[in-house]
Structure formats: C-alpha cells, structure tokens
mmCIF file of C-alpha atoms and ligand atoms in Angstrom:
data_model
loop_
_atom_site.group_PDB
_atom_site.id
_atom_site.type_symbol
_atom_site.label_atom_id
_atom_site.label_comp_id
_atom_site.label_asym_id
_atom_site.label_seq_id
_atom_site.Cartn_x
_atom_site.Cartn_y
_atom_site.Cartn_z
ATOM 1 C CA MET A 59 -45.078 0.731 -4.636
ATOM 2 C CA ASN A 60 -48.615 0.583 -3.294
ATOM 3 C CA VAL A 61 -49.689 -1.905 -0.526
ATOM 4 C CA GLU A 62 -53.594 -1.939 -0.888
ATOM 5 C CA GLY A 63 -53.602 1.465 -1.807
ATOM 6 C CA THR A 64 -51.039 2.953 0.451
ATOM 7 C CA HIS A 65 -47.405 4.164 -1.260
ATOM 8 C CA TYR A 66 -44.547 2.433 0.405
ATOM 9 C CA ARG A 67 -40.984 2.286 0.372
ATOM 10 C CA THR A 68 -39.482 -0.705 1.917
ATOM 11 C CA ILE A 69 -37.386 1.304 4.422
ATOM 12 C CA TRP A 70 -37.871 4.833 5.541
ATOM 13 C CA LEU A 71 -37.167 7.716 8.199
ATOM 14 C CA ASN A 72 -39.418 7.619 11.094
ATOM 15 C CA ASP A 73 -41.517 10.784 11.961
ATOM 16 C CA ASP A 74 -39.210 11.191 14.995
ATOM 17 C CA GLY A 75 -36.580 12.213 12.593
ATOM 18 C CA TRP A 76 -33.967 9.715 13.375
ATOM 19 C CA SER A 77 -34.689 6.232 13.823
ATOM 20 C CA VAL A 78 -35.771 3.766 10.825
ATOM 21 C CA ASP A 79 -39.142 2.066 10.121
ATOM 22 C CA LEU A 80 -38.824 -1.007 7.542
ATOM 23 C CA ILE A 81 -41.107 -3.608 6.282
ATOM 24 C CA ASP A 82 -40.263 -6.839 8.142
ATOM 25 C CA GLN A 83 -40.079 -9.195 4.852
ATOM 26 C CA ARG A 84 -39.676 -12.682 7.153
ATOM 27 C CA TRP A 85 -43.570 -12.177 7.464
ATOM 28 C CA LEU A 86 -44.739 -12.105 3.885
ATOM 29 C CA PRO A 87 -46.722 -12.898 1.700
ATOM 30 C CA HIS A 88 -48.860 -13.648 5.423
ATOM 31 C CA GLU A 89 -48.966 -10.281 7.355
ATOM 32 C CA PHE A 90 -47.554 -7.083 6.585
ATOM 33 C CA ARG A 91 -45.644 -5.886 9.568
ATOM 34 C CA VAL A 92 -43.595 -2.673 9.832
ATOM 35 C CA GLU A 93 -40.612 -2.819 12.730
ATOM 36 C CA ASN A 94 -39.150 0.464 14.135
ATOM 37 C CA VAL A 95 -35.104 -0.054 14.370
ATOM 38 C CA ARG A 96 -33.717 2.505 16.619
ATOM 39 C CA THR A 97 -30.143 1.122 17.054
ATOM 40 C CA VAL A 98 -27.212 -0.269 15.180
ATOM 41 C CA ASP A 99 -27.541 -3.410 16.630
ATOM 42 C CA GLY A 100 -31.151 -3.675 15.399
ATOM 43 C CA ILE A 101 -29.635 -3.029 12.216
ATOM 44 C CA ALA A 102 -27.535 -5.464 11.737
ATOM 45 C CA THR A 103 -30.047 -8.005 13.022
ATOM 46 C CA ALA A 104 -32.658 -6.946 10.552
ATOM 47 C CA ILE A 105 -29.876 -7.583 7.725
ATOM 48 C CA ARG A 106 -28.451 -10.967 9.099
ATOM 49 C CA ASP A 107 -31.650 -12.236 9.747
ATOM 50 C CA MET A 108 -33.320 -11.027 6.336
ATOM 51 C CA TRP A 109 -36.259 -9.052 7.995
ATOM 52 C CA VAL A 110 -34.900 -6.751 4.949
ATOM 53 C CA ARG A 111 -32.682 -8.312 1.820
ATOM 54 C CA GLY A 112 -31.877 -7.670 -2.072
ATOM 55 C CA ALA A 113 -28.748 -6.295 -2.778
ATOM 56 C CA PRO A 114 -29.815 -2.556 -2.637
ATOM 57 C CA LEU A 115 -31.957 -2.598 0.316
ATOM 58 C CA ILE A 116 -29.089 -4.282 2.319
ATOM 59 C CA GLY A 117 -26.786 -0.940 1.465
ATOM 60 C CA VAL A 118 -29.812 1.655 2.284
ATOM 61 C CA SER A 119 -30.292 -0.184 5.347
ATOM 62 C CA ALA A 120 -26.282 -0.379 6.095
ATOM 63 C CA ALA A 121 -26.524 3.702 5.654
ATOM 64 C CA TYR A 122 -29.182 4.471 7.872
ATOM 65 C CA GLY A 123 -27.041 1.948 10.107
ATOM 66 C CA VAL A 124 -24.260 4.494 10.113
ATOM 67 C CA ALA A 125 -26.715 7.554 10.604
ATOM 68 C CA ILE A 126 -28.087 5.829 13.698
ATOM 69 C CA ARG A 127 -24.706 5.350 15.227
ATOM 70 C CA MET A 128 -23.073 8.639 14.425
ATOM 71 C CA ARG A 129 -25.993 10.355 16.232
ATOM 72 C CA GLU A 130 -25.322 8.803 19.201
ATOM 73 C CA ASP A 131 -21.059 8.915 18.976
ATOM 74 C CA PRO A 132 -19.480 10.259 15.548
ATOM 75 C CA SER A 133 -16.142 9.738 16.463
ATOM 76 C CA ASP A 134 -13.776 8.014 14.401
ATOM 77 C CA ALA A 135 -13.690 4.998 16.589
ATOM 78 C CA ALA A 136 -17.495 4.108 16.431
ATOM 79 C CA LEU A 137 -17.174 5.132 12.440
ATOM 80 C CA ASP A 138 -14.793 2.224 12.183
ATOM 81 C CA ALA A 139 -16.717 -0.224 14.558
ATOM 82 C CA VAL A 140 -20.098 0.191 12.776
ATOM 83 C CA TRP A 141 -18.395 -0.126 9.198
ATOM 84 C CA ARG A 142 -16.936 -3.534 10.569
ATOM 85 C CA ASP A 143 -19.991 -4.795 12.356
ATOM 86 C CA LEU A 144 -22.502 -4.107 9.381
ATOM 87 C CA HIS A 145 -19.896 -5.141 6.951
ATOM 88 C CA ALA A 146 -20.146 -8.502 8.749
ATOM 89 C CA THR A 147 -24.114 -9.091 8.536
ATOM 90 C CA ARG A 148 -23.914 -10.670 4.892
ATOM 91 C CA PRO A 149 -20.954 -11.476 3.064
ATOM 92 C CA THR A 150 -22.155 -11.323 -1.156
ATOM 93 C CA ALA A 151 -23.949 -8.413 -2.054
ATOM 94 C CA ILE A 152 -21.497 -5.664 -3.131
ATOM 95 C CA ASN A 153 -23.613 -2.964 -2.330
ATOM 96 C CA LEU A 154 -23.212 -3.413 1.118
ATOM 97 C CA ARG A 155 -19.377 -2.811 1.049
ATOM 98 C CA TRP A 156 -20.631 0.136 -1.554
ATOM 99 C CA ALA A 157 -22.476 1.608 1.128
ATOM 100 C CA LEU A 158 -20.945 1.631 3.897
ATOM 101 C CA ASP A 159 -17.701 3.276 1.797
ATOM 102 C CA GLU A 160 -20.019 5.693 0.770
ATOM 103 C CA MET A 161 -20.996 6.852 4.652
ATOM 104 C CA SER A 162 -17.499 6.225 5.525
ATOM 105 C CA ASN A 163 -15.559 8.455 2.620
ATOM 106 C CA LEU A 164 -18.082 11.619 3.212
ATOM 107 C CA LEU A 165 -17.804 11.349 6.999
ATOM 108 C CA CYS A 166 -14.394 10.972 7.475
ATOM 109 C CA PRO A 167 -12.933 14.501 6.549
ATOM 110 C CA LEU A 168 -15.779 16.189 8.656
ATOM 111 C CA PRO A 169 -15.691 17.297 12.327
ATOM 112 C CA GLU A 170 -17.681 15.293 14.712
ATOM 113 C CA ALA A 171 -20.433 17.498 14.934
ATOM 114 C CA GLU A 172 -21.747 17.689 11.388
ATOM 115 C CA ARG A 173 -21.202 13.472 11.129
ATOM 116 C CA ALA A 174 -24.859 12.731 12.062
ATOM 117 C CA ALA A 175 -26.732 15.533 10.205
ATOM 118 C CA ALA A 176 -24.421 14.499 6.797
ATOM 119 C CA ALA A 177 -24.948 10.514 7.472
ATOM 120 C CA TYR A 178 -28.206 11.209 7.541
ATOM 121 C CA ALA A 179 -28.614 13.088 4.442
ATOM 122 C CA ARG A 180 -26.628 10.448 2.639
ATOM 123 C CA ALA A 181 -28.396 7.867 3.729
ATOM 124 C CA ALA A 182 -31.758 9.844 2.433
ATOM 125 C CA ARG A 183 -29.806 10.437 -0.712
ATOM 126 C CA ILE A 184 -28.764 6.510 -1.606
ATOM 127 C CA ALA A 185 -32.206 5.755 -1.295
ATOM 128 C CA ASN A 186 -33.511 7.956 -3.301
ATOM 129 C CA GLU A 187 -30.799 7.253 -5.871
ATOM 130 C CA ASP A 188 -31.805 3.606 -5.828
ATOM 131 C CA VAL A 189 -35.247 4.613 -6.634
ATOM 132 C CA ASP A 190 -34.296 6.754 -9.586
ATOM 133 C CA LEU A 191 -31.308 3.892 -10.589
ATOM 134 C CA ASN A 192 -34.490 1.127 -10.854
ATOM 135 C CA ARG A 193 -36.733 3.462 -12.647
ATOM 136 C CA SER A 194 -34.086 3.366 -15.745
ATOM 137 C CA ILE A 195 -33.135 0.156 -15.645
ATOM 138 C CA GLY A 196 -37.206 -0.049 -16.093
ATOM 139 C CA ARG A 197 -36.688 2.251 -18.926
ATOM 140 C CA HIS A 198 -34.040 0.339 -20.603
ATOM 141 C CA GLY A 199 -35.686 -3.234 -19.859
ATOM 142 C CA LEU A 200 -38.871 -2.229 -21.708
ATOM 143 C CA GLU A 201 -37.209 -1.930 -24.919
ATOM 144 C CA ILE A 202 -36.154 -5.626 -24.780
ATOM 145 C CA ILE A 203 -39.541 -6.539 -23.891
ATOM 146 C CA ARG A 204 -41.663 -4.028 -26.478
ATOM 147 C CA LYS A 205 -39.092 -5.685 -29.133
ATOM 148 C CA ILE A 206 -39.898 -9.547 -27.700
ATOM 149 C CA ALA A 207 -43.599 -8.747 -27.899
ATOM 150 C CA SER A 208 -43.483 -6.997 -31.393
ATOM 151 C CA THR A 209 -41.591 -9.375 -33.306
ATOM 152 C CA LYS A 210 -42.200 -12.743 -31.422
ATOM 153 C CA LYS A 211 -45.239 -12.728 -29.506
ATOM 154 C CA PRO A 212 -47.649 -9.980 -31.180
ATOM 155 C CA GLY A 213 -51.001 -9.843 -29.200
ATOM 156 C CA GLU A 214 -49.421 -12.474 -26.886
ATOM 157 C CA PRO A 215 -48.109 -12.312 -23.407
ATOM 158 C CA VAL A 216 -44.358 -11.963 -23.390
ATOM 159 C CA ASN A 217 -43.654 -14.960 -20.992
ATOM 160 C CA ILE A 218 -40.995 -13.640 -18.364
ATOM 161 C CA LEU A 219 -38.836 -15.988 -16.081
ATOM 162 C CA THR A 220 -37.560 -15.012 -12.989
ATOM 163 C CA HIS A 221 -35.409 -16.095 -9.748
ATOM 164 C CA CYS A 222 -35.480 -15.019 -6.156
ATOM 165 C CA ASN A 223 -36.928 -11.501 -5.566
ATOM 166 C CA ALA A 224 -35.014 -8.742 -7.103
ATOM 167 C CA GLY A 225 -38.584 -6.992 -6.577
ATOM 168 C CA TRP A 226 -39.432 -3.730 -5.113
ATOM 169 C CA LEU A 227 -39.103 -5.559 -1.856
ATOM 170 C CA ALA A 228 -35.225 -6.198 -2.306
ATOM 171 C CA THR A 229 -34.700 -2.427 -3.296
ATOM 172 C CA VAL A 230 -36.279 0.917 -1.937
ATOM 173 C CA ASP A 231 -39.034 0.801 -4.525
ATOM 174 C CA TYR A 232 -39.330 -0.254 -7.847
ATOM 175 C CA GLY A 233 -37.284 -3.113 -7.859
ATOM 176 C CA THR A 234 -34.801 -4.286 -10.451
ATOM 177 C CA ALA A 235 -35.576 -7.167 -12.606
ATOM 178 C CA THR A 236 -39.288 -5.764 -11.938
ATOM 179 C CA ALA A 237 -39.207 -2.411 -13.141
ATOM 180 C CA PRO A 238 -39.182 -3.161 -16.627
ATOM 181 C CA ILE A 239 -42.157 -5.792 -15.711
ATOM 182 C CA TYR A 240 -43.862 -2.892 -13.907
ATOM 183 C CA LEU A 241 -43.387 -0.590 -17.092
ATOM 184 C CA ALA A 242 -44.371 -2.745 -19.158
ATOM 185 C CA MET A 243 -47.969 -3.322 -17.280
ATOM 186 C CA GLU A 244 -48.447 0.327 -17.199
ATOM 187 C CA GLN A 245 -47.862 0.669 -21.155
ATOM 188 C CA ASP A 246 -50.317 -2.202 -21.915
ATOM 189 C CA ILE A 247 -47.778 -4.552 -23.032
ATOM 190 C CA PRO A 248 -48.681 -7.793 -22.186
ATOM 191 C CA VAL A 249 -46.515 -9.913 -19.848
ATOM 192 C CA HIS A 250 -46.612 -12.993 -18.050
ATOM 193 C CA VAL A 251 -43.977 -13.993 -15.051
ATOM 194 C CA TYR A 252 -43.114 -17.373 -14.390
ATOM 195 C CA VAL A 253 -41.699 -17.154 -10.631
ATOM 196 C CA ASP A 254 -39.508 -19.313 -9.497
ATOM 197 C CA GLU A 255 -40.573 -20.459 -5.457
ATOM 198 C CA THR A 256 -36.453 -20.164 -4.832
ATOM 199 C CA ARG A 257 -35.941 -22.420 -1.922
ATOM 200 C CA PRO A 258 -34.742 -22.525 0.599
ATOM 201 C CA ARG A 259 -36.192 -19.217 1.728
ATOM 202 C CA ASN A 260 -38.795 -18.791 -0.828
ATOM 203 C CA GLN A 261 -38.209 -15.329 -1.923
ATOM 204 C CA GLY A 262 -40.014 -16.119 -5.060
ATOM 205 C CA ALA A 263 -42.853 -17.961 -3.673
ATOM 206 C CA HIS A 264 -43.287 -15.273 -0.574
ATOM 207 C CA LEU A 265 -42.179 -12.144 -2.086
ATOM 208 C CA THR A 266 -42.525 -12.219 -5.896
ATOM 209 C CA ALA A 267 -45.728 -13.874 -6.177
ATOM 210 C CA TRP A 268 -46.821 -11.123 -3.561
ATOM 211 C CA GLU A 269 -45.465 -8.408 -5.374
ATOM 212 C CA MET A 270 -46.821 -9.771 -8.757
ATOM 213 C CA ALA A 271 -50.220 -10.701 -7.443
ATOM 214 C CA GLY A 272 -50.313 -7.007 -5.412
ATOM 215 C CA HIS A 273 -49.936 -5.230 -8.854
ATOM 216 C CA GLY A 274 -51.693 -7.110 -11.117
ATOM 217 C CA VAL A 275 -49.149 -9.096 -12.731
ATOM 218 C CA PRO A 276 -50.282 -11.973 -14.632
ATOM 219 C CA HIS A 277 -47.954 -14.901 -12.874
ATOM 220 C CA THR A 278 -47.581 -18.019 -12.278
ATOM 221 C CA LEU A 279 -45.716 -19.908 -9.322
ATOM 222 C CA ILE A 280 -43.510 -22.597 -10.384
ATOM 223 C CA VAL A 281 -40.873 -25.155 -8.756
ATOM 224 C CA ASP A 282 -37.064 -24.093 -8.787
ATOM 225 C CA ASN A 283 -37.046 -27.106 -11.198
ATOM 226 C CA ALA A 284 -39.601 -26.601 -13.538
ATOM 227 C CA GLY A 285 -37.860 -23.808 -15.584
ATOM 228 C CA GLY A 286 -35.636 -25.672 -17.867
ATOM 229 C CA HIS A 287 -39.036 -28.125 -18.797
ATOM 230 C CA LEU A 288 -40.382 -24.681 -19.387
ATOM 231 C CA MET A 289 -38.052 -23.448 -21.599
ATOM 232 C CA GLN A 290 -37.633 -26.481 -23.655
ATOM 233 C CA ARG A 291 -41.420 -26.354 -24.258
ATOM 234 C CA GLY A 292 -41.447 -22.781 -25.778
ATOM 235 C CA LYS A 293 -43.226 -21.336 -22.719
ATOM 236 C CA VAL A 294 -40.011 -19.038 -21.637
ATOM 237 C CA ASP A 295 -39.518 -15.839 -23.833
ATOM 238 C CA MET A 296 -36.732 -14.557 -21.310
ATOM 239 C CA VAL A 297 -35.418 -14.598 -18.167
ATOM 240 C CA ILE A 298 -34.556 -11.531 -16.060
ATOM 241 C CA VAL A 299 -32.765 -11.837 -12.654
ATOM 242 C CA GLY A 300 -31.368 -9.481 -10.288
ATOM 243 C CA THR A 301 -27.624 -9.683 -8.880
ATOM 244 C CA ASP A 302 -25.836 -9.559 -5.711
ATOM 245 C CA ARG A 303 -22.604 -8.798 -6.946
ATOM 246 C CA THR A 304 -21.608 -8.613 -10.711
ATOM 247 C CA THR A 305 -17.690 -8.637 -11.752
ATOM 248 C CA ALA A 306 -15.928 -6.156 -13.926
ATOM 249 C CA ARG A 307 -15.949 -8.753 -16.734
ATOM 250 C CA GLY A 308 -19.576 -9.706 -16.340
ATOM 251 C CA ASP A 309 -19.722 -12.636 -14.010
ATOM 252 C CA VAL A 310 -23.167 -12.170 -11.921
ATOM 253 C CA CYS A 311 -23.430 -13.821 -8.494
ATOM 254 C CA ASN A 312 -26.954 -14.326 -7.223
ATOM 255 C CA LYS A 313 -29.194 -16.443 -5.737
ATOM 256 C CA ILE A 314 -28.619 -19.930 -5.775
ATOM 257 C CA GLY A 315 -30.105 -21.706 -8.599
ATOM 258 C CA THR A 316 -29.556 -18.635 -10.832
ATOM 259 C CA TYR A 317 -27.004 -20.592 -12.780
ATOM 260 C CA LEU A 318 -28.868 -23.498 -13.460
ATOM 261 C CA LYS A 319 -31.803 -21.564 -15.228
ATOM 262 C CA ALA A 320 -28.835 -19.628 -17.158
ATOM 263 C CA LEU A 321 -27.717 -23.049 -18.480
ATOM 264 C CA ALA A 322 -31.136 -24.133 -19.292
ATOM 265 C CA ALA A 323 -31.597 -21.258 -20.949
ATOM 266 C CA GLU A 324 -28.476 -21.164 -23.402
ATOM 267 C CA ASP A 325 -29.492 -24.542 -24.030
ATOM 268 C CA ASN A 326 -32.435 -23.561 -25.312
ATOM 269 C CA GLY A 327 -31.966 -20.005 -27.010
ATOM 270 C CA VAL A 328 -33.686 -18.287 -24.229
ATOM 271 C CA PRO A 329 -32.321 -15.112 -23.601
ATOM 272 C CA PHE A 330 -30.886 -14.651 -20.065
ATOM 273 C CA TYR A 331 -30.812 -10.547 -19.001
ATOM 274 C CA VAL A 332 -29.298 -9.469 -15.526
ATOM 275 C CA ALA A 333 -30.845 -6.288 -14.138
ATOM 276 C CA LEU A 334 -28.660 -4.203 -12.015
ATOM 277 C CA PRO A 335 -27.874 -0.813 -10.872
ATOM 278 C CA SER A 336 -24.070 0.181 -10.912
ATOM 279 C CA PRO A 337 -23.322 0.002 -7.132
ATOM 280 C CA THR A 338 -23.685 -3.835 -7.298
ATOM 281 C CA ILE A 339 -20.754 -4.061 -9.686
ATOM 282 C CA ASP A 340 -17.893 -4.866 -8.147
ATOM 283 C CA TRP A 341 -15.070 -3.596 -9.828
ATOM 284 C CA THR A 342 -12.103 -4.779 -7.840
ATOM 285 C CA VAL A 343 -12.933 -8.440 -9.069
ATOM 286 C CA GLN A 344 -12.818 -10.024 -12.469
ATOM 287 C CA ASP A 345 -13.595 -13.825 -11.708
ATOM 288 C CA GLY A 346 -16.594 -14.521 -9.476
ATOM 289 C CA VAL A 347 -16.365 -18.345 -9.317
ATOM 290 C CA LYS A 348 -12.895 -17.929 -7.655
ATOM 291 C CA GLU A 349 -13.094 -14.470 -5.738
ATOM 292 C CA ILE A 350 -16.496 -13.762 -4.404
ATOM 293 C CA PRO A 351 -17.020 -14.956 -0.937
ATOM 294 C CA ILE A 352 -20.549 -16.945 -1.041
ATOM 295 C CA GLU A 353 -22.818 -16.647 1.904
ATOM 296 C CA GLU A 354 -23.090 -20.119 4.033
ATOM 297 C CA ARG A 355 -26.671 -19.770 6.174
ATOM 298 C CA SER A 356 -27.850 -22.290 8.570
ATOM 299 C CA GLY A 357 -29.233 -25.673 7.248
ATOM 300 C CA ASP A 358 -32.386 -24.818 9.229
ATOM 301 C CA GLU A 359 -33.633 -22.778 6.304
ATOM 302 C CA VAL A 360 -33.188 -25.809 4.339
ATOM 303 C CA SER A 361 -34.864 -28.106 6.920
ATOM 304 C CA LEU A 362 -37.766 -26.056 8.103
ATOM 305 C CA VAL A 363 -40.302 -24.606 5.600
ATOM 306 C CA TRP A 364 -42.307 -21.456 7.145
ATOM 307 C CA GLY A 365 -45.874 -21.205 6.154
ATOM 308 C CA ARG A 366 -49.698 -20.590 7.155
ATOM 309 C CA ASN A 367 -51.662 -23.301 8.566
ATOM 310 C CA ALA A 368 -55.160 -24.347 8.400
ATOM 311 C CA ASP A 369 -55.719 -22.035 11.363
ATOM 312 C CA GLY A 370 -54.592 -19.099 9.943
ATOM 313 C CA ARG A 371 -51.072 -19.507 12.022
ATOM 314 C CA VAL A 372 -47.540 -18.395 10.762
ATOM 315 C CA GLU A 373 -45.419 -21.009 11.720
ATOM 316 C CA GLN A 374 -42.443 -23.091 10.819
ATOM 317 C CA VAL A 375 -42.441 -26.791 10.157
ATOM 318 C CA ARG A 376 -39.871 -29.758 9.511
ATOM 319 C CA ILE A 377 -39.517 -31.240 6.158
ATOM 320 C CA SER A 378 -36.220 -33.451 6.899
ATOM 321 C CA PRO A 379 -35.189 -36.332 9.265
ATOM 322 C CA ASP A 380 -33.857 -34.723 12.159
ATOM 323 C CA ALA A 381 -30.497 -36.291 11.888
ATOM 324 C CA THR A 382 -30.090 -35.557 8.534
ATOM 325 C CA PRO A 383 -27.744 -32.066 8.196
ATOM 326 C CA ALA A 384 -28.337 -29.595 5.868
ATOM 327 C CA GLY A 385 -25.868 -27.377 3.209
ATOM 328 C CA ASN A 386 -27.105 -24.214 2.620
ATOM 329 C CA PRO A 387 -24.929 -21.891 -0.034
ATOM 330 C CA ALA A 388 -27.224 -19.260 -0.432
ATOM 331 C CA PHE A 389 -25.739 -17.928 -3.933
ATOM 332 C CA ASP A 390 -23.831 -19.093 -7.056
ATOM 333 C CA VAL A 391 -21.902 -17.523 -10.196
ATOM 334 C CA THR A 392 -23.397 -17.518 -13.647
ATOM 335 C CA PRO A 393 -20.051 -16.901 -15.843
ATOM 336 C CA ALA A 394 -20.518 -13.845 -18.386
ATOM 337 C CA ARG A 395 -20.596 -16.127 -21.002
ATOM 338 C CA LEU A 396 -24.177 -17.398 -20.252
ATOM 339 C CA VAL A 397 -25.220 -13.984 -20.039
ATOM 340 C CA THR A 398 -27.283 -11.817 -23.124
ATOM 341 C CA GLY A 399 -27.082 -9.036 -21.162
ATOM 342 C CA LEU A 400 -26.574 -7.011 -18.158
ATOM 343 C CA ILE A 401 -29.860 -4.087 -18.113
ATOM 344 C CA THR A 402 -28.211 -1.185 -16.270
ATOM 345 C CA GLU A 403 -29.166 2.362 -15.643
ATOM 346 C CA ARG A 404 -26.923 3.411 -18.154
ATOM 347 C CA GLY A 405 -28.443 1.099 -21.056
ATOM 348 C CA VAL A 406 -28.251 -2.456 -21.897
ATOM 349 C CA THR A 407 -24.652 -3.860 -22.539
ATOM 350 C CA GLU A 408 -23.041 -7.629 -23.409
ATOM 351 C CA ALA A 409 -21.481 -9.105 -20.208
ATOM 352 C CA SER A 410 -18.225 -8.260 -20.445
ATOM 353 C CA ALA A 411 -15.029 -6.638 -19.413
ATOM 354 C CA GLN A 412 -15.302 -4.298 -22.379
ATOM 355 C CA GLY A 413 -19.154 -3.658 -22.347
ATOM 356 C CA LEU A 414 -19.120 -2.759 -18.445
ATOM 357 C CA ALA A 415 -16.221 -0.061 -19.362
ATOM 358 C CA ASP A 416 -17.647 0.837 -22.290
ATOM 359 C CA LEU A 417 -20.732 1.929 -19.859
ATOM 360 C CA PHE A 418 -19.169 3.003 -17.098
ATOM 361 C CA PRO A 419 -15.792 4.329 -18.141
ATOM 362 C CA ASP A 420 -15.300 7.016 -15.101
ATOM 363 C CA ARG A 421 -15.695 3.577 -12.622
ATOM 364 C CA ALA A 422 -13.723 1.321 -14.749
ATOM 365 C CA LYS A 423 -10.779 3.331 -15.173
ATOM 366 C CA ALA A 424 -10.394 4.075 -11.110
ATOM 367 C CA ALA A 425 -10.529 0.170 -10.377
ATOM 368 C CA ALA A 426 -7.918 -0.290 -13.420
HETATM 369 O O1 MRU B 657 -30.852 -13.484 0.085
HETATM 370 P P1 MRU B 657 -31.382 -12.198 -0.434
HETATM 371 O O2 MRU B 657 -33.116 -12.717 -0.588
HETATM 372 O O3 MRU B 657 -30.810 -11.056 -0.076
HETATM 373 O O4 MRU B 657 -30.937 -12.515 -2.296
HETATM 374 C C1 MRU B 657 -31.346 -11.475 -2.936
HETATM 375 C C2 MRU B 657 -31.035 -11.652 -4.624
HETATM 376 O O5 MRU B 657 -30.539 -12.781 -4.723
HETATM 377 C C3 MRU B 657 -31.432 -10.792 -5.212
HETATM 378 O O6 MRU B 657 -31.792 -11.689 -6.539
HETATM 379 C C4 MRU B 657 -30.494 -9.833 -5.493
HETATM 380 O O7 MRU B 657 -30.140 -9.153 -4.345
HETATM 381 C C5 MRU B 657 -30.618 -8.419 -6.540
HETATM 382 S S1 MRU B 657 -31.704 -7.812 -5.677
HETATM 383 C C6 MRU B 657 -32.251 -6.020 -6.651
#
C-alpha cells in the first residue's frame, strides 16, 4: 500500500540481495521507520518484540529468517535450530509454524549447496502468495459489503467495526480484514470503519487508524468497550476481524477482546465475519479454547502506554501504581457458533468443520 505516495510492502529483500528490510511498527503512527535485519537473532527479536506482528507477516518474517540462516550455514543442524528458535518467538499465530514447516519440508531433501538459494526463493513466494491470498479475500468480502450496502444502506455508508490490526501492516500487503474495505473504497461503495483501540498495545489506535487515515477511509477510533453500545444503537452493520489461528471446526483465535465483540454482535444480530488466508487454519486442532496456546505477554504492556508528548517526542508513561501487578493474555478464542462466516481466499463459508472441509477438501483430508 502507499505511504505518502510511495508503495511499500511491510517486508522486502534489501538491495544487497540477502538481508531483509521491514517496517518497524513499534513507532507508528508517530514515526515511519524502516529497519535492516541481517541475522536470525534480529528476525527473532523483530517478531518477539513486535517490530513486525500480525499472523501472516510473522510467518513471512520467519521464512526470511530461515533463508538468512541457510546463507550462513546450510547444515541440517542449523535448519533444525533455526526452526526451533523462530518457533519459540510467539506461540499463538499458526502462520509461524506453517511457514517454518514449508521451509523445512522444502529444504530438508535438498543438498546443502542448494539450500540458501531455494530458501530465498520460497520466502519470496510465500510473501507474494500472501498478497494474492489477501486480494482474493478482499474480492469475496467485498460482495458481503456490497450486499449490505444495496439491501440495508442504499446511499449510506456501511459501518464496519474491526478489532486490532488485520490490515496491510499485519500481512505483506492489503491485509485480511481490511482488504474488502480497501476494495469497497476503490469501487465507491461508501464505508465507515469503527476502529477499536485494542488495549493493551493499541494496534487499532496506532496501526489500523494510521492505515485508514493514509488511505482516506472514513473512520472513528473508539475505546474497546464502546462496541456493544454502538451495536445496540444500530450503528454497526457488520464486524470484520482477522485471526491468528482458526481451528478445523471454525473456532477463531484472535486478539484479546475479539470474543467480547462476537458476543455483543450475536446479542444484537450484527453479522460477525472473520477474514483469513488458509495458512491461518490449524487443521490439527478442533477445540480452540482447550487446544490453542494463548500468548501471555509482559504486564508492562498493560501498565505502560506509548504516545507522543506535547514536544513531539514518542515516550512511554505509566498508568497504574508501581506496585500493581498486571496480567496480559494477548489472544482469546471466539467459538465457531458466534461467527457468521469465514472469508477465505476460496470464498465465504460457515464456521464449521463441514464448511471448511468443503472449501479445502484436500487439506481437511490430509489432516484427518
Ligand atoms: O499481537 P498481534 O498484533 O500480532 O496480533 C494481531 C492480530 O490479532 C490480528 O488480528 C491477526 O494476526 C490477524 S492479521 C491479518
């Protein structure tokens, strides 16, 4: 997507042909910084400390991490170690394991001399495929927005609520939940987006709001607790969120707070859609509440808040007493029964084992 007139992806190969440049998202919306990463440790830090974040982008970053390691040392031992080290960076988004498995399944049978080149080529393909998947998600999601626009809101904006950032910053480009919104804008279908701030890290306030402003999408930032109220007043026509891991039966794990939005949507008859590329489906698990590991992050993310002060400097301030401990579960699980539909690259389906198996029979069968 464009940043002040220049097209960017979130991650790309540096002109040197081997190191990786990425947008360091910790500074947005206040500063736009690009970092050059040259080591696997650097990639691991970028994922763990959330310079890059969002399930698809975490996967692509890890793929490039494997490529960097293979250039240094293409041995089996190095391949095993890089898989383990990168896999340990963040536990919830399944795209990380998916991308590492893709890399290792490709590289293992190859002679060592061929591994680095093959790894860079596969990492680039995973990145390009992500863009294609998101465009397809956009096309399918657009039809839902178009239908609401023509049947319920002729001549008025369709009000869409989203949580966290499942935008282009969470992927390589376009985003998942935002792809239908960007396409609706292109097609002059009026939309307005309610952006949940998404405590504690404020991915909505920092990142989704920045994306919406940058692309001229009418939007309003709201506190996380406002969604239910807005739904009761008929101010939300649909919810679209992303996901970090969706189970084979359609349970959706996403940023903490998503579940509460789904409950409020159900209570108010507001359609609740989840946009996801197929690498986000974990075919090995069924019950998301019992089986998905939920990342517990530092309590500092709850107690300390980043912002820009009156002098224009970006700094952190404490919002709770020094002695108060904070808990920080980073994700929650929305049961399939609360999900109106899953918007995938192959189309929209109900959130159920049958729905997913109908769209992806090959993968459902392989996992059975
Ligand atoms: O902790 P984050 O910022 O990596 O969490 C991101 C989300 O929860 C997104 O909604 C999800 O990864 C989908 S991104 C297309």
